[in-house]
mmCIF file of C-alpha atoms in Angstrom:
data_model
loop_
_atom_site.group_PDB
_atom_site.id
_atom_site.type_symbol
_atom_site.label_atom_id
_atom_site.label_comp_id
_atom_site.label_asym_id
_atom_site.label_seq_id
_atom_site.Cartn_x
_atom_site.Cartn_y
_atom_site.Cartn_z
ATOM 1 C CA PRO L 1173 0.016 0.030 0.007
ATOM 2 C CA PHE L 1174 1.080 3.489 -0.770
ATOM 3 C CA LYS L 1175 0.979 6.322 1.788
ATOM 4 C CA ASN L 1176 -1.687 9.031 1.555
ATOM 5 C CA CYS L 1177 -0.905 11.881 -0.774
ATOM 6 C CA THR L 1178 1.978 10.081 -2.552
ATOM 7 C CA PHE L 1179 1.377 10.852 -6.230
ATOM 8 C CA GLU L 1180 0.753 13.897 -8.344
ATOM 9 C CA TYR L 1181 -0.940 11.852 -11.080
ATOM 10 C CA VAL L 1182 -2.787 8.577 -11.572
ATOM 11 C CA PHE L 1183 -3.689 7.215 -14.964
ATOM 12 C CA SER L 1184 -5.899 4.240 -15.751
ATOM 13 C CA GLU L 1185 -6.439 3.021 -19.301
ATOM 14 C CA HIS L 1186 -8.969 0.301 -20.139
ATOM 15 C CA GLN L 1187 -8.621 -1.239 -16.687
ATOM 16 C CA ILE L 1188 -11.554 0.045 -14.641
ATOM 17 C CA GLU L 1189 -14.125 -1.885 -16.775
ATOM 18 C CA GLU L 1190 -12.519 -5.130 -15.566
ATOM 19 C CA LEU L 1191 -13.421 -4.489 -11.920
ATOM 20 C CA GLY L 1192 -17.199 -4.343 -11.669
ATOM 21 C CA TYR L 1193 -18.975 -1.264 -10.422
ATOM 22 C CA GLU L 1194 -18.378 -1.550 -6.682
ATOM 23 C CA ALA L 1195 -14.673 -2.399 -7.080
ATOM 24 C CA SER L 1196 -14.343 0.485 -9.526
ATOM 25 C CA VAL L 1197 -15.672 2.952 -6.984
ATOM 26 C CA ALA L 1198 -13.264 1.468 -4.426
ATOM 27 C CA MET L 1199 -10.415 1.893 -6.931
ATOM 28 C CA LEU L 1200 -11.386 5.483 -7.541
ATOM 29 C CA ARG L 1201 -11.435 6.151 -3.758
ATOM 30 C CA GLU L 1202 -7.978 4.623 -3.486
ATOM 31 C CA CYS L 1203 -6.733 6.861 -6.305
ATOM 32 C CA HIS L 1204 -8.156 9.853 -4.427
ATOM 33 C CA ARG L 1205 -6.426 8.726 -1.225
ATOM 34 C CA VAL L 1206 -2.932 8.369 -2.816
ATOM 35 C CA LEU L 1207 -3.128 11.603 -4.814
ATOM 36 C CA ARG L 1208 -1.706 14.764 -3.454
ATOM 37 C CA PRO L 1209 -4.138 17.687 -3.034
ATOM 38 C CA GLY L 1210 -4.465 19.236 -6.495
ATOM 39 C CA GLY L 1211 -3.306 15.993 -8.101
ATOM 40 C CA GLY L 1212 -4.988 14.620 -11.177
ATOM 41 C CA LEU L 1213 -6.673 11.357 -12.148
ATOM 42 C CA ARG L 1214 -7.252 10.421 -15.827
ATOM 43 C CA VAL L 1215 -9.463 7.422 -16.663
ATOM 44 C CA ALA L 1216 -9.739 6.113 -20.176
ATOM 45 C CA THR L 1217 -12.313 3.355 -20.656
ATOM 46 C CA THR L 1218 -14.571 1.754 -23.158
ATOM 47 C CA SER L 1219 -17.572 4.009 -23.662
ATOM 48 C CA LEU L 1220 -20.952 2.402 -23.164
ATOM 49 C CA ASP L 1221 -22.440 5.476 -24.774
ATOM 50 C CA ALA L 1222 -20.488 4.861 -27.998
ATOM 51 C CA LEU L 1223 -21.502 1.236 -28.070
ATOM 52 C CA LEU L 1224 -25.176 1.881 -27.433
ATOM 53 C CA ALA L 1225 -25.260 4.475 -30.172
ATOM 54 C CA LEU L 1226 -24.364 1.671 -32.590
ATOM 55 C CA GLY L 1227 -27.993 0.612 -32.337
ATOM 56 C CA ALA L 1228 -29.236 3.726 -34.082
ATOM 57 C CA ASP L 1229 -31.194 3.211 -37.260
ATOM 58 C CA SER L 1230 -28.916 5.576 -39.145
ATOM 59 C CA LYS L 1231 -25.257 4.915 -38.559
ATOM 60 C CA SER L 1232 -22.314 7.177 -39.328
ATOM 61 C CA GLU L 1233 -19.425 5.946 -41.503
ATOM 62 C CA LEU L 1234 -17.310 5.762 -38.353
ATOM 63 C CA GLN L 1235 -19.871 3.590 -36.571
ATOM 64 C CA LEU L 1236 -20.054 1.275 -39.592
ATOM 65 C CA GLU L 1237 -16.290 1.130 -39.742
ATOM 66 C CA TYR L 1238 -16.161 0.214 -36.067
ATOM 67 C CA ILE L 1239 -18.663 -2.567 -36.431
ATOM 68 C CA LYS L 1240 -16.686 -3.991 -39.349
ATOM 69 C CA TRP L 1241 -13.383 -3.626 -37.541
ATOM 70 C CA ILE L 1242 -14.536 -5.313 -34.292
ATOM 71 C CA THR L 1243 -16.174 -8.126 -36.291
ATOM 72 C CA ASP L 1244 -13.091 -8.767 -38.448
ATOM 73 C CA GLN L 1245 -10.689 -8.390 -35.498
ATOM 74 C CA TYR L 1246 -12.446 -10.303 -32.746
ATOM 75 C CA LEU L 1247 -15.375 -12.169 -34.338
ATOM 76 C CA PRO L 1248 -14.238 -13.472 -37.713
ATOM 77 C CA GLU L 1249 -16.108 -16.714 -37.217
ATOM 78 C CA ILE L 1250 -19.457 -14.811 -37.042
ATOM 79 C CA GLY L 1251 -19.248 -13.226 -40.459
ATOM 80 C CA ILE L 1252 -22.184 -10.934 -39.734
ATOM 81 C CA TYR L 1253 -21.656 -7.168 -39.371
ATOM 82 C CA SER L 1254 -24.107 -6.435 -36.634
ATOM 83 C CA GLU L 1255 -24.058 -4.091 -33.683
ATOM 84 C CA SER L 1256 -25.545 -6.850 -31.503
ATOM 85 C CA PHE L 1257 -22.409 -8.958 -31.855
ATOM 86 C CA VAL L 1258 -20.161 -5.972 -31.339
ATOM 87 C CA ILE L 1259 -21.913 -4.839 -28.163
ATOM 88 C CA ASN L 1260 -21.992 -8.334 -26.717
ATOM 89 C CA ASN L 1261 -18.313 -8.755 -27.564
ATOM 90 C CA ALA L 1262 -17.498 -5.625 -25.637
ATOM 91 C CA PHE L 1263 -18.974 -7.150 -22.484
ATOM 92 C CA HIS L 1264 -17.136 -10.440 -22.818
ATOM 93 C CA ARG L 1265 -13.747 -9.587 -24.322
ATOM 94 C CA SER L 1266 -10.784 -9.217 -21.994
ATOM 95 C CA GLY L 1267 -12.640 -9.869 -18.822
ATOM 96 C CA LYS L 1268 -14.835 -6.765 -18.806
ATOM 97 C CA ARG L 1269 -17.263 -6.659 -15.935
ATOM 98 C CA PHE L 1270 -18.893 -3.142 -16.104
ATOM 99 C CA LEU L 1271 -18.931 -0.662 -18.942
ATOM 100 C CA PHE L 1272 -19.428 2.918 -17.933
ATOM 101 C CA ASP L 1273 -21.413 5.607 -19.682
ATOM 102 C CA GLN L 1274 -20.237 9.140 -19.062
ATOM 103 C CA GLU L 1275 -22.851 9.972 -16.428
ATOM 104 C CA THR L 1276 -22.083 6.837 -14.358
ATOM 105 C CA LEU L 1277 -18.284 7.296 -14.440
ATOM 106 C CA TRP L 1278 -18.611 11.014 -13.665
ATOM 107 C CA GLY L 1279 -20.847 10.154 -10.654
ATOM 108 C CA ALA L 1280 -18.426 7.477 -9.410
ATOM 109 C CA MET L 1281 -15.574 9.938 -9.615
ATOM 110 C CA GLU L 1282 -17.597 12.511 -7.675
ATOM 111 C CA GLN L 1283 -18.559 9.899 -5.121
ATOM 112 C CA ALA L 1284 -14.865 9.144 -4.617
ATOM 113 C CA GLY L 1285 -14.236 12.839 -3.957
ATOM 114 C CA PHE L 1286 -12.975 14.179 -7.261
ATOM 115 C CA VAL L 1287 -13.844 17.667 -8.416
ATOM 116 C CA GLU L 1288 -13.450 19.654 -11.638
ATOM 117 C CA ILE L 1289 -14.255 16.490 -13.642
ATOM 118 C CA THR L 1290 -14.003 17.022 -17.338
ATOM 119 C CA ARG L 1291 -14.366 14.903 -20.477
ATOM 120 C CA CYS L 1292 -11.236 15.044 -22.586
ATOM 121 C CA ALA L 1293 -10.446 14.153 -26.123
ATOM 122 C CA HIS L 1294 -8.138 11.255 -26.547
ATOM 123 C CA GLY L 1295 -4.538 12.380 -25.925
ATOM 124 C CA VAL L 1296 -5.537 15.932 -25.013
ATOM 125 C CA SER L 1297 -5.135 17.503 -21.511
ATOM 126 C CA GLU L 1298 -4.305 20.802 -19.968
ATOM 127 C CA ARG L 1299 -1.888 18.789 -17.756
ATOM 128 C CA PRO L 1300 1.326 18.025 -19.697
ATOM 129 C CA ALA L 1301 1.733 14.691 -17.888
ATOM 130 C CA PHE L 1302 -1.562 13.460 -19.388
ATOM 131 C CA GLN L 1303 -1.034 14.675 -22.964
ATOM 132 C CA LYS L 1304 -0.792 11.872 -25.531
ATOM 133 C CA ILE L 1305 -0.656 9.276 -22.750
ATOM 134 C CA GLU L 1306 -3.178 6.790 -24.088
ATOM 135 C CA ARG L 1307 -1.750 3.707 -25.754
ATOM 136 C CA HIS L 1308 -4.818 1.607 -26.387
ATOM 137 C CA GLY L 1309 -4.652 2.442 -30.105
ATOM 138 C CA VAL L 1310 -1.204 0.978 -30.227
ATOM 139 C CA SER L 1311 -2.192 -2.238 -28.392
ATOM 140 C CA VAL L 1312 -5.164 -2.815 -30.739
ATOM 141 C CA SER L 1313 -3.256 -1.595 -33.833
ATOM 142 C CA ASN L 1314 -5.889 0.942 -34.798
ATOM 143 C CA GLU L 1315 -5.752 4.466 -33.293
ATOM 144 C CA SER L 1316 -8.979 5.627 -34.951
ATOM 145 C CA MET L 1317 -11.070 2.727 -33.624
ATOM 146 C CA ALA L 1318 -9.491 2.979 -30.188
ATOM 147 C CA ASN L 1319 -10.450 6.703 -30.112
ATOM 148 C CA PHE L 1320 -14.007 5.827 -31.176
ATOM 149 C CA GLU L 1321 -14.589 3.344 -28.382
ATOM 150 C CA THR L 1322 -12.731 5.196 -25.596
ATOM 151 C CA MET L 1323 -14.137 7.808 -23.199
ATOM 152 C CA VAL L 1324 -11.619 9.876 -21.176
ATOM 153 C CA LEU L 1325 -12.498 11.665 -17.946
ATOM 154 C CA GLN L 1326 -10.194 13.656 -15.708
ATOM 155 C CA GLY L 1327 -10.686 14.823 -12.141
ATOM 156 C CA ILE L 1328 -8.746 16.598 -9.458
ATOM 157 C CA ARG L 1329 -8.302 15.797 -5.800
ATOM 158 C CA PRO L 1330 -9.396 19.009 -4.016
ATOM 159 C CA THR L 1331 -6.756 21.087 -2.214
#
């Protein structure tokens, strides 16, 4: 265990969704505890909002590209480009236990004590330590698709 107020920054990328909701809140509280006052937390995670939007009757080119990419990458045996398979895959791939929408992650961060929570674009932050920090696009070999599926929120431990 780390001492209270040990770190200036904590970064979590595509990890919180593997914990389940209660354990995620506990992790956020632990991040709050080990951060110095004024320290920052950045959480990048699969966006439930982006996945649910795949069910829209009219899909954008990016949504169609994502459905095709996930199917080809992770579900080649299916051979059907359908948002149902893509959404179900998101819940079962890599041990995911709880996918957050923005409202729920924001609320969990507030519950853990974070303030000045903001949604950030992938790789963008007013804090230099958090700029261009995400590497999920490298690990899945597709930066565009990683950006599409990823939500990034930042919060600050109050001073």
